[in-house]
XYZ file of C-alpha atoms in Angstrom:
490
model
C 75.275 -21.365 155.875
C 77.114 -23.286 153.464
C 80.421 -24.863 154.299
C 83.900 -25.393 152.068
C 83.296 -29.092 152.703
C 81.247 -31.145 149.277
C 80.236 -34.350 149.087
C 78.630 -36.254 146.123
C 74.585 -38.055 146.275
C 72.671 -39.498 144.225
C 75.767 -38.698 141.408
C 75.536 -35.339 141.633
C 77.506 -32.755 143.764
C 76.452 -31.062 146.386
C 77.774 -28.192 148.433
C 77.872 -29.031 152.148
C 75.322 -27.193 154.616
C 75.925 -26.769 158.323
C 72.334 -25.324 159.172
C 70.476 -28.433 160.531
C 67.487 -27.352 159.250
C 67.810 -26.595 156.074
C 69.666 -30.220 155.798
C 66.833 -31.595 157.003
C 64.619 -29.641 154.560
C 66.385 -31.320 151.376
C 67.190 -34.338 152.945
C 63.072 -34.517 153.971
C 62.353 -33.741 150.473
C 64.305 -36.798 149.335
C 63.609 -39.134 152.201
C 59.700 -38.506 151.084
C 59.912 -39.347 147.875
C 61.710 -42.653 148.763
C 59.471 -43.905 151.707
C 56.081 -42.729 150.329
C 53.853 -40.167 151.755
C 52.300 -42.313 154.198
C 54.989 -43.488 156.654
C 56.652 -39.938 155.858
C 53.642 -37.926 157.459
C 53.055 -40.494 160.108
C 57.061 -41.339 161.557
C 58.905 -38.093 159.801
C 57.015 -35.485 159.425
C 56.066 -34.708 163.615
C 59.503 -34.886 164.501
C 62.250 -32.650 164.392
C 65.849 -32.191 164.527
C 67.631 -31.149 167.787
C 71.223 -30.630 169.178
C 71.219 -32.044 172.826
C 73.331 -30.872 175.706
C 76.428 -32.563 174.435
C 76.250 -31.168 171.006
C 74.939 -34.406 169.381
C 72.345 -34.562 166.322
C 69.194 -35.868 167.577
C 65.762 -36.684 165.911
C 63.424 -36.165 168.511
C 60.116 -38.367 167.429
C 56.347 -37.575 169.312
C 56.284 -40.986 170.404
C 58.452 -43.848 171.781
C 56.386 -45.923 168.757
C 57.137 -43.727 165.891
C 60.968 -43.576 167.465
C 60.904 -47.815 167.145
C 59.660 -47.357 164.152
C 62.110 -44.818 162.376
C 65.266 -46.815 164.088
C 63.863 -50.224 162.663
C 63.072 -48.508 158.865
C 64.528 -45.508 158.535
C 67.591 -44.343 160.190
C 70.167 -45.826 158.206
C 68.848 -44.149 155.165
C 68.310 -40.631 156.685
C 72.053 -40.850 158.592
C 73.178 -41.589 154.450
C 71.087 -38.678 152.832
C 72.407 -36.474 156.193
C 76.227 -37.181 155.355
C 75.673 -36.271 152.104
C 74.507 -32.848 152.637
C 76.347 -32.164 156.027
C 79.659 -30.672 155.391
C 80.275 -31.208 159.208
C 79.526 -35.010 159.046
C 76.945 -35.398 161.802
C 75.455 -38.165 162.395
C 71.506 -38.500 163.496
C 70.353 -40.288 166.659
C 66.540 -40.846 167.057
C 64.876 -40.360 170.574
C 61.173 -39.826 171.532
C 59.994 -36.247 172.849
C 60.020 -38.166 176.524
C 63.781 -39.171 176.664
C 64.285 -35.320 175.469
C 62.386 -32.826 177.090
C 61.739 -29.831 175.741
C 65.279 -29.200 174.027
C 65.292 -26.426 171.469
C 65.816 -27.092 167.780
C 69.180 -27.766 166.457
C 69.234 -23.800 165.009
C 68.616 -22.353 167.754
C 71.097 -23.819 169.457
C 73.269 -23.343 167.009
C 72.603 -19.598 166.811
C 72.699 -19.077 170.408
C 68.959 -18.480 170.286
C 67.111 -21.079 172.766
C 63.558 -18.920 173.128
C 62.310 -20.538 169.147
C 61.543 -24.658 170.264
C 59.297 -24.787 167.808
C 60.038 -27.737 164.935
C 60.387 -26.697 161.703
C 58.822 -29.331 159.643
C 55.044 -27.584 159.320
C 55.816 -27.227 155.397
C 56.521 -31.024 154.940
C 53.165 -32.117 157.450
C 50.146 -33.849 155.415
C 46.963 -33.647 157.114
C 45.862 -36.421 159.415
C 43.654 -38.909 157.864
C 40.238 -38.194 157.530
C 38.428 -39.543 161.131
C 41.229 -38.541 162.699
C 41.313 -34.406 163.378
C 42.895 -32.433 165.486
C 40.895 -29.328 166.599
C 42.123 -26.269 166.743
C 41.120 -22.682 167.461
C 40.703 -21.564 163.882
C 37.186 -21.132 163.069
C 34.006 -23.669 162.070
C 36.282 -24.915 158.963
C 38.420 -26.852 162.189
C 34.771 -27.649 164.002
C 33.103 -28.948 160.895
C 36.560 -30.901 159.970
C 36.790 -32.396 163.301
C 33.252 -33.554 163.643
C 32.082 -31.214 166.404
C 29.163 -29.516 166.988
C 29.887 -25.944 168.292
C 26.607 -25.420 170.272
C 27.655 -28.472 172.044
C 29.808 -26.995 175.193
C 29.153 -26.693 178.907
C 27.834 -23.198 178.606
C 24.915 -24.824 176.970
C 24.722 -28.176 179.081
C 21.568 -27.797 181.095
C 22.712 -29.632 184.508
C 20.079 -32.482 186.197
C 19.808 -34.818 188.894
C 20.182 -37.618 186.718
C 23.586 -35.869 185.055
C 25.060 -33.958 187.462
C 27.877 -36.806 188.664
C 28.864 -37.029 185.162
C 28.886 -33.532 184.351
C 31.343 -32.930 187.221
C 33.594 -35.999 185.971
C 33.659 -34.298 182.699
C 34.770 -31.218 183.456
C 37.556 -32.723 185.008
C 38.542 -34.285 182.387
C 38.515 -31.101 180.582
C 40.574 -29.686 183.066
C 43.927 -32.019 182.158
C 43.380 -32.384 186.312
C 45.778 -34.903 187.657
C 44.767 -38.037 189.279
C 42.251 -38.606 186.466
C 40.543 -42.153 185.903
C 41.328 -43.172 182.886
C 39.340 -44.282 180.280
C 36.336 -42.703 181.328
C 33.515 -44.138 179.779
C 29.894 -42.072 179.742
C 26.851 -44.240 179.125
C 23.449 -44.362 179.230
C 19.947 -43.799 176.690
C 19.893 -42.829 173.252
C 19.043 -38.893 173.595
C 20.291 -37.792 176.538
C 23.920 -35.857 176.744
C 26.611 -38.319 175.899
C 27.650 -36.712 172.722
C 27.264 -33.148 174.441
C 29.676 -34.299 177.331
C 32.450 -35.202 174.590
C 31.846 -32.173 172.685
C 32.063 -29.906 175.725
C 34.890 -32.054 177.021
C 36.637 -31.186 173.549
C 36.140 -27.840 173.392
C 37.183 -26.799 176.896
C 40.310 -28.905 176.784
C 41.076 -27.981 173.735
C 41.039 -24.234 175.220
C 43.015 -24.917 178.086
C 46.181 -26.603 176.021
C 45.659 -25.239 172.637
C 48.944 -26.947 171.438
C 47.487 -30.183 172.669
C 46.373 -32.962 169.956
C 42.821 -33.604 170.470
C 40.958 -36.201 168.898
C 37.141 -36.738 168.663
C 35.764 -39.556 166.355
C 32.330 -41.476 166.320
C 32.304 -44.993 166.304
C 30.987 -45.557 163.205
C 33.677 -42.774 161.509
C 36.686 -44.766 163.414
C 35.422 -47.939 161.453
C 35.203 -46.466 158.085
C 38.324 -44.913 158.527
C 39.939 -47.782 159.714
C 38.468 -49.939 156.687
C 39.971 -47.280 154.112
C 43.060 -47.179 155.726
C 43.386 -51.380 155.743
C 42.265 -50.873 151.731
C 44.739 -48.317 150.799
C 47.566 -49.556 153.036
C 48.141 -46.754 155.156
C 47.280 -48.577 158.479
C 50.345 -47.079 159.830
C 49.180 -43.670 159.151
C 45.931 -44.202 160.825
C 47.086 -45.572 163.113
C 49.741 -42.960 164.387
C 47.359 -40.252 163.790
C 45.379 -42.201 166.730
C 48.453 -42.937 169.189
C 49.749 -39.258 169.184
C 46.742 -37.908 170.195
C 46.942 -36.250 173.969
C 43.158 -36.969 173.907
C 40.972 -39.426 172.361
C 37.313 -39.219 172.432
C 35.558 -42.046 170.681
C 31.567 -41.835 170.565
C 28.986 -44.621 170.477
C 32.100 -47.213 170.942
C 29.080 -50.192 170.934
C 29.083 -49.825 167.110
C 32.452 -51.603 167.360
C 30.902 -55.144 168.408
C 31.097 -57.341 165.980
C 34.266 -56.328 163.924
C 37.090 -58.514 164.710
C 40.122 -56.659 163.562
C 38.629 -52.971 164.564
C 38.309 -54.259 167.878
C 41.833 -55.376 168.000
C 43.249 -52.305 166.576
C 41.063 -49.913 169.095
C 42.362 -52.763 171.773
C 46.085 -51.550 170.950
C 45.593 -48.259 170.113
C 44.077 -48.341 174.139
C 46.677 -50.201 175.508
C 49.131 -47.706 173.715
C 47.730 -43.986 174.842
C 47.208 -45.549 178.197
C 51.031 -46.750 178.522
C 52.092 -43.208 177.604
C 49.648 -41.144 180.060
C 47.177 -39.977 177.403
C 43.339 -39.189 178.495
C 40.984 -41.657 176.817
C 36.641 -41.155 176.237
C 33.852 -42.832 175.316
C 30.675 -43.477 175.658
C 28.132 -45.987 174.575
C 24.640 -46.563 175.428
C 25.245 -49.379 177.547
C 28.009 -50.232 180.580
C 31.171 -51.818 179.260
C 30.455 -55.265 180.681
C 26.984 -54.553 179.238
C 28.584 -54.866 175.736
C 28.316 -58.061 175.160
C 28.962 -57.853 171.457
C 32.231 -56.140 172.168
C 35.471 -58.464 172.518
C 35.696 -59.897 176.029
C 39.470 -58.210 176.318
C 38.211 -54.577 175.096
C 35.163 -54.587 177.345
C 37.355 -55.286 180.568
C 39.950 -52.387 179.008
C 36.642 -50.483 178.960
C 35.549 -51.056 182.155
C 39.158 -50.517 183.682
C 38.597 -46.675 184.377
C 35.642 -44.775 185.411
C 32.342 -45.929 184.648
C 29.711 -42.402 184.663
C 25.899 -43.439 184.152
C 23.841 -40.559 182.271
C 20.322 -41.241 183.048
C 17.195 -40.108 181.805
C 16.148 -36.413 182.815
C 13.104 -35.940 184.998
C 10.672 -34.157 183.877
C 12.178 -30.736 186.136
C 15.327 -31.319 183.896
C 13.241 -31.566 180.432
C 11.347 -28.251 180.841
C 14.984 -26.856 181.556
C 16.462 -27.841 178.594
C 13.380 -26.269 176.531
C 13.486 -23.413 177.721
C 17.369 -23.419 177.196
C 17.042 -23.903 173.723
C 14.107 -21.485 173.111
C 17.026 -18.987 174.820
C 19.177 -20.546 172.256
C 16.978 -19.611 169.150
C 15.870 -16.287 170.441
C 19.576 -15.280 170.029
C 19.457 -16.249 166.419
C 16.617 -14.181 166.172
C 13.980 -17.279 165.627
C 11.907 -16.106 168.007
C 10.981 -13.279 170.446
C 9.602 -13.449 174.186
C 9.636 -16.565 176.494
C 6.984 -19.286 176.287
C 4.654 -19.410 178.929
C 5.202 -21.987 181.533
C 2.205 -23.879 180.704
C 3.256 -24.447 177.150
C 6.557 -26.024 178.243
C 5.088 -27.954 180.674
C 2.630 -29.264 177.723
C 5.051 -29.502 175.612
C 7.566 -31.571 178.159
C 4.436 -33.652 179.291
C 3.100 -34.652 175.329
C 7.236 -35.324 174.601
C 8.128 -38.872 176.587
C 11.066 -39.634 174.475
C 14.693 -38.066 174.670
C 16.103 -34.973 174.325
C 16.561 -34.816 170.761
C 12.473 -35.292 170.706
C 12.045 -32.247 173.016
C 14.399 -30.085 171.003
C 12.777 -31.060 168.006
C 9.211 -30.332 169.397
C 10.759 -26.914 170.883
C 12.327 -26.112 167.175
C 8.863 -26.901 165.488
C 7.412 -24.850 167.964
C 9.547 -21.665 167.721
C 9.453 -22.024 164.061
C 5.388 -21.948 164.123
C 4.926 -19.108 166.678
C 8.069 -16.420 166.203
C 7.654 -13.127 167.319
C 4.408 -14.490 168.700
C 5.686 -17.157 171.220
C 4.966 -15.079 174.740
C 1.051 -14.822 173.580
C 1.122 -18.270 172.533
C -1.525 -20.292 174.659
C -1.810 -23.627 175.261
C -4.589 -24.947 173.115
C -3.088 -22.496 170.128
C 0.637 -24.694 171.029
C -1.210 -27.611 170.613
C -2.468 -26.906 167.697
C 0.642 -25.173 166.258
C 2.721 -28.310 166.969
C -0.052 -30.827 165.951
C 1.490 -34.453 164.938
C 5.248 -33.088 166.911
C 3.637 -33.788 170.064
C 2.764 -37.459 171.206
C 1.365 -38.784 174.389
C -1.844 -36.755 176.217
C -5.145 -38.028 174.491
C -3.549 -39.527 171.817
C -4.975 -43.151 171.032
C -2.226 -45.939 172.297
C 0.152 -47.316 169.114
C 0.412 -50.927 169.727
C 3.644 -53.321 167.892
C 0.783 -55.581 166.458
C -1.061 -52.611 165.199
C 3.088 -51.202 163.458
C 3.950 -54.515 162.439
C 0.410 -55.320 160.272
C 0.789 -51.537 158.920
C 4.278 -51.785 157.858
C 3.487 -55.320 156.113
C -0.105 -53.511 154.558
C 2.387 -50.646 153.487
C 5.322 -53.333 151.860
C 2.977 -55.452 150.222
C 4.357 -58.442 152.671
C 2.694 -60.691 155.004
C 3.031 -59.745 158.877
C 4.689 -62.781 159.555
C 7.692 -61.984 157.090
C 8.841 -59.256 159.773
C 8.802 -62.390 162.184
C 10.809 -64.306 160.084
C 14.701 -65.222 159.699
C 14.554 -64.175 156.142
C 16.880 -61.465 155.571
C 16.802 -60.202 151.989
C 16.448 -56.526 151.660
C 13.207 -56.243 150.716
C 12.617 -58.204 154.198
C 15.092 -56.465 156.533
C 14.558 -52.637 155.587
C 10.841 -52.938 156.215
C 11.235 -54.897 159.260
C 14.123 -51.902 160.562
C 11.301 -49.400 159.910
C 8.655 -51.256 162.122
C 11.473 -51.643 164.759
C 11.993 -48.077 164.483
C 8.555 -47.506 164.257
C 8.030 -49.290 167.513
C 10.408 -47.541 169.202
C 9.230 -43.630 168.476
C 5.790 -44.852 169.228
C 5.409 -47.344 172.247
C 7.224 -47.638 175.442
C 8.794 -50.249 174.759
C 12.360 -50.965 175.605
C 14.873 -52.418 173.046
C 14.478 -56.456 174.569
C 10.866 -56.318 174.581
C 10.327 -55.151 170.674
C 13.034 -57.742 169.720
C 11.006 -60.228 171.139
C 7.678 -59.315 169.133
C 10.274 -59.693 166.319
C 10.397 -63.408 166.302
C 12.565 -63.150 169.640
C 15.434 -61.168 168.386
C 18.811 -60.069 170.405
C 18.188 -56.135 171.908
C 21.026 -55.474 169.788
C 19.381 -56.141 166.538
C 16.518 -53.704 167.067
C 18.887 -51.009 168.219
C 20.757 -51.779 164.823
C 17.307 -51.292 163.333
C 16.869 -48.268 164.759
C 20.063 -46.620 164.143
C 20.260 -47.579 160.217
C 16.903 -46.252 159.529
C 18.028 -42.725 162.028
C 20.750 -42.638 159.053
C 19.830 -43.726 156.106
C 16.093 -41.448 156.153
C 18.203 -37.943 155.753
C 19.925 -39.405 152.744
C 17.235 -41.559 151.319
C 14.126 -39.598 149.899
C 12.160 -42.779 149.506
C 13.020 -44.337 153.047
C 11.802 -41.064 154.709
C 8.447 -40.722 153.001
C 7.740 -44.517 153.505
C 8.281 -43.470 157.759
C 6.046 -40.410 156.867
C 3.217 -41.991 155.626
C 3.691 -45.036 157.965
C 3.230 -42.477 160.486
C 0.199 -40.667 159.213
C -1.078 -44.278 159.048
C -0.849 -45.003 162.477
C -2.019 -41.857 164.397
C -5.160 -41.957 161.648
C-alpha cells in the first residue's frame, strides 16, 4: 500500500509505504549493503518484523544474543532507513523470539489475518556457513550437506548389552522429552556406535520438529570451520549459526584438545545453548574427565550432564550386526539368501576389531559370494575373504616385528621411530607403524605409545586417525599400508 505521506533518503525521494513488509524488504536491501553480508545473515536476516498487542513495531530476533547485538550495532541505523520509507513514521523496537511469543507478522496483523506467522525474510537468508547445516526433510542434497549418513538411524541400530543404556538415552533425546540431561555426552572405542547414535539422534529429532534447527558437526569440521571463519572475519557468523541451533551434535569432541581459542569458543558457544534451554551432544572416545588434553573448564562443562558409556559388543552383538548388514545389502540387491550361521560365526570369530572391521569383512564377503551367499560354506568363506579376515591360525604380528618392517620399508633405522625427531619423513612412517600396530596386535593405545619411545596414548591415537584420513586421499600413503601389510602376514 503506498501512502500520501514522502520522505527523502539517501537524496532521493521516496513515496511512503505502510506495508511493514515490504518496508522491511527495501530497507533490508539497503541495510545489507551497508553492514556486509556477514552480520546481515547472522543478526538480520532470522528475524522479522512484528506488530505486538499494543500496535508497536517490533523486530523480533531468534536469540536474546543476536537482539544485544542488533540494539548495540544496528538499530539506530535501521529506525533511520525505516522513517524514511514509512509514511506512518513507526519506529522499530528489537526483542528476542522469548520476550515475544509467537506473535504474528506485522501484515498479518495489519490485514486482520493472524493464521500466516511465518517471517518473511527467506529471500534475504544466506546459507549457514559451511560446518554448520541445518537438516531438513528435502532429500540426500540436505543429508550429504549436513554431514549425515542416511543408513545411520535407529531402524538400523542393532541393540546390545553393552549399548542398550545408551541407546535408550538417545532416543530420548530424540524425543525433545522433558527433563533431559543436558549435554549428553556418548563415549567409548573407536568402532562401535557413537557416530550412529548422533546420526539416529538427528534424524528422528529432526522428524519430530521439522521446523527445528538441527545441527550435526564433527570435531575436526567445527575446527576448520572455525579457523576459516577467524581468517575471513566472519566469527560472528559462525558463531550465530552455532548459538541458534535447537540442537547441537558435535562428534569426536577429543579432537578439540589442544586448540586454545576453539576450546574457548566451543566453551561459550556451551555456556550459551545451555542458558537458553537448547539440547547439546557429543561424544568422544574417552569420558570427559578422561580428556585430559581438553581445557580443564570445558571438560567439567562436559562432564556436567549425562555421561553414557558405549562399550565394546560381545561377540552375540557382532554376529547381529552382520547379519544386519548382509539384510542391508540384500535390499540393494548385492546379494541373495542369508549366510549360514557358521560363516558369521567365522567371520565374527576371525574379526576382533570394531564394527567398522566386521562390516568391512561382511561387505568383502557379500561382494565375493552374491547370489551365491546361502551355499557359501565355511572353508569356501575363508577362502573368499582371504587377507579380510585376521585372527584363527594366523601367525601372531608382534610391534618389534611392525616397527623393523616399517623402518626396512622407509629406508630408516628402527630406532628413528623411537626417536623425538619429528620431520616428516620421520613422523608419517612412524604414524603408519602406530597404525600398523593397532589393526594388527591387541594392543591398547598406552601400551603401543610406550614401544614408541614412551609416548602419551594420545599421540598414537593421533597416529592412527591421520593415517585413517589421509590413505583415501593419498594414493602413495595407501599402497605403502598395502604392501606393509602383505609384508607382515608373509
Amino acid at each position: 500500500m503506498v501512502g500520501g505521506a514522502t520522505a527523502m533518503t539517501g537524496g532521493t525521494k521516496t513515496s511512503g509505504l505502510t506495508d511493514p513488509d515490504r518496508i522491511w524488504s527495501e530497507a533490508s536491501v539497503r541495510l545489507r549493503a551497508e553492514i556486509g553480508d556477514g552480520p546481515f545473515s547472522s543478526y538480520i536476516a532470522p528475524s522479522a518484523v512484528r506488530l505486538d498487542n499494543a500496535g508497536h513495531l517490533i523486530l523480533v530476533t531468534p536469540t536474546a544474543y543476536a537482539r544485544d547485538w542488533v540494539r548495540k550495532n544496528a538499530l539506530r541505523r535501521m529506525n533511520e532507513l525505516w522513517l524514511g520509507l514509512d509514511g506512518l513514521s513507526r519506529r522499530l523496537e528489537v526483542r528476542c523470539r522469548a520476550e515475544v511469543g509467537s506473535a504474528p507478522p506485522a501484515s498479518a496483523l495489519a490485514a486482520g489475518n493472524v493464521v500466516d506467522a511465518a517471517p518473511r525474510l527467506a529471500a534475504f537468508a544466506t546459507p549457514a556457513p559451511v560446518g554448520a547445516v541445518s537438516i531438513s526433510a528435502d532429500g540426500a542434497r540436505a543429508v550429504r550437506a549436513a554431514g549425515l549418513q542416511d543408513r545411520l538411524t535407529f531402524d538400523s541400530f542393532v541393540e546390545g548389552q553393552g549399548n542398550a543404556f545408551a541407546l535408550a538415552i538417545a532416543k530420548q533425546v530424540a524425543s525433545w522429552a522433558d527433563g533431559h540431561f543436558n549435554p549428553v555426552f556418548f563415549c567409548g572405542p573407536y568402532g562401535y556406535g557413537k557416530t550412529h547414535l548422533l546420526n539416529a539422534i538427528a534424524w528422528e529429532a529432526q522428524r519430530l520438529r521439522p521446523q527445528a534447527k538441527v545441527v550435526y558437526l564433527t570435531a575436526e569440521r567445527f575446527l576448520s570451520t572455525f579457523v576459516k571463519a577467524m581468517q575471513d572475519r566472519s566469527t560472528a557468523a559462525f558463531k550465530e549459526s552455532l548459538r541458534s541451533a535447537d540442537m547441537l551434535l558435535l562428534d569426536d569432541v577429543q579432537f578439540v584438545g589442544g586448540k586454545t581459542s576453539t576450546q574457548e569458543e566451543l566453551l561459550s558457544t556451551l555456556t550459551a545453548l545451555i542458558e537458553d534451554g537448547k539440547r547439546i551432544v557429543f561424544s568422544a572416545d574417552r569420558a570427559p574427565m578422561a580428556l585430559t588434553e581438553v581445557e580443564p573448564r570445558l571438560r567439567s562443562h562436559l562432564a556436567a550432564g549425562l555421561t553414557c558409556p558405549v562399550e565394546a559388543g560381545d561377540r552375540e552383538l557382532k554376529i547381529a550386526v552382520a547379519r544386519n548388514r548382509l539384510k542391508a545389502l540384500s535390499a540393494l540387491g548385492v546379494v541373495q539368501g542369508e549366510a549360514a550361521p557358521e560363516v558369521l560365526a567365522q567371520l565374527v570369530d576371525r574379526t576382533p576389531g570394531s564394527m567398522r572391521e566386521l562390516e568391512g569383512a561382511v561387505n568383502t564377503l557379500a561382494a565375493a559370494a552374491g547370489s551365491r551367499l546361502s551355499s557359501v560354506s565355511v572353508d569356501e568363506a575363508s577362502t573368499l575373504l582371504g587377507a579380510a579376515l585376521r585372527g584363527g591360525p594366523e601367525r601372531r604380528i608382534t610391534v618389534d616385528e611392525i616397527q623393523k618392517t616399517v623402518a626396512d620399508h622407509f629406508n630408516m633405522k628402527q630406532a628413528d621411530l623411537l626417536s623425538e625427531r619429528r620431520t616428516r619423513s620421520v613422523a608419517r612412517p612412524r604414524q603408519i607403524a602406530m597404525y600398523l600396530c593397532k589393526q594388527h596386535t591387541t594392543r591398547s593405545y598406552p601400551d603401543i605409545g610406550r614401544r614408541f619411545g614412551g609416548r602419551d596414548h594420545t599421540t598414537v591415537l593421533h597416529g592412527v586417525r591421520k593415517i585413517e584420513e589421509l590413505m583415501p586421499q593419498d594414493d602413495q600413503i595407501a599402497r605403502d599400508v598395502e604392501a606393509l601389510t602383505r609384508k607382515l602376514r608373509g
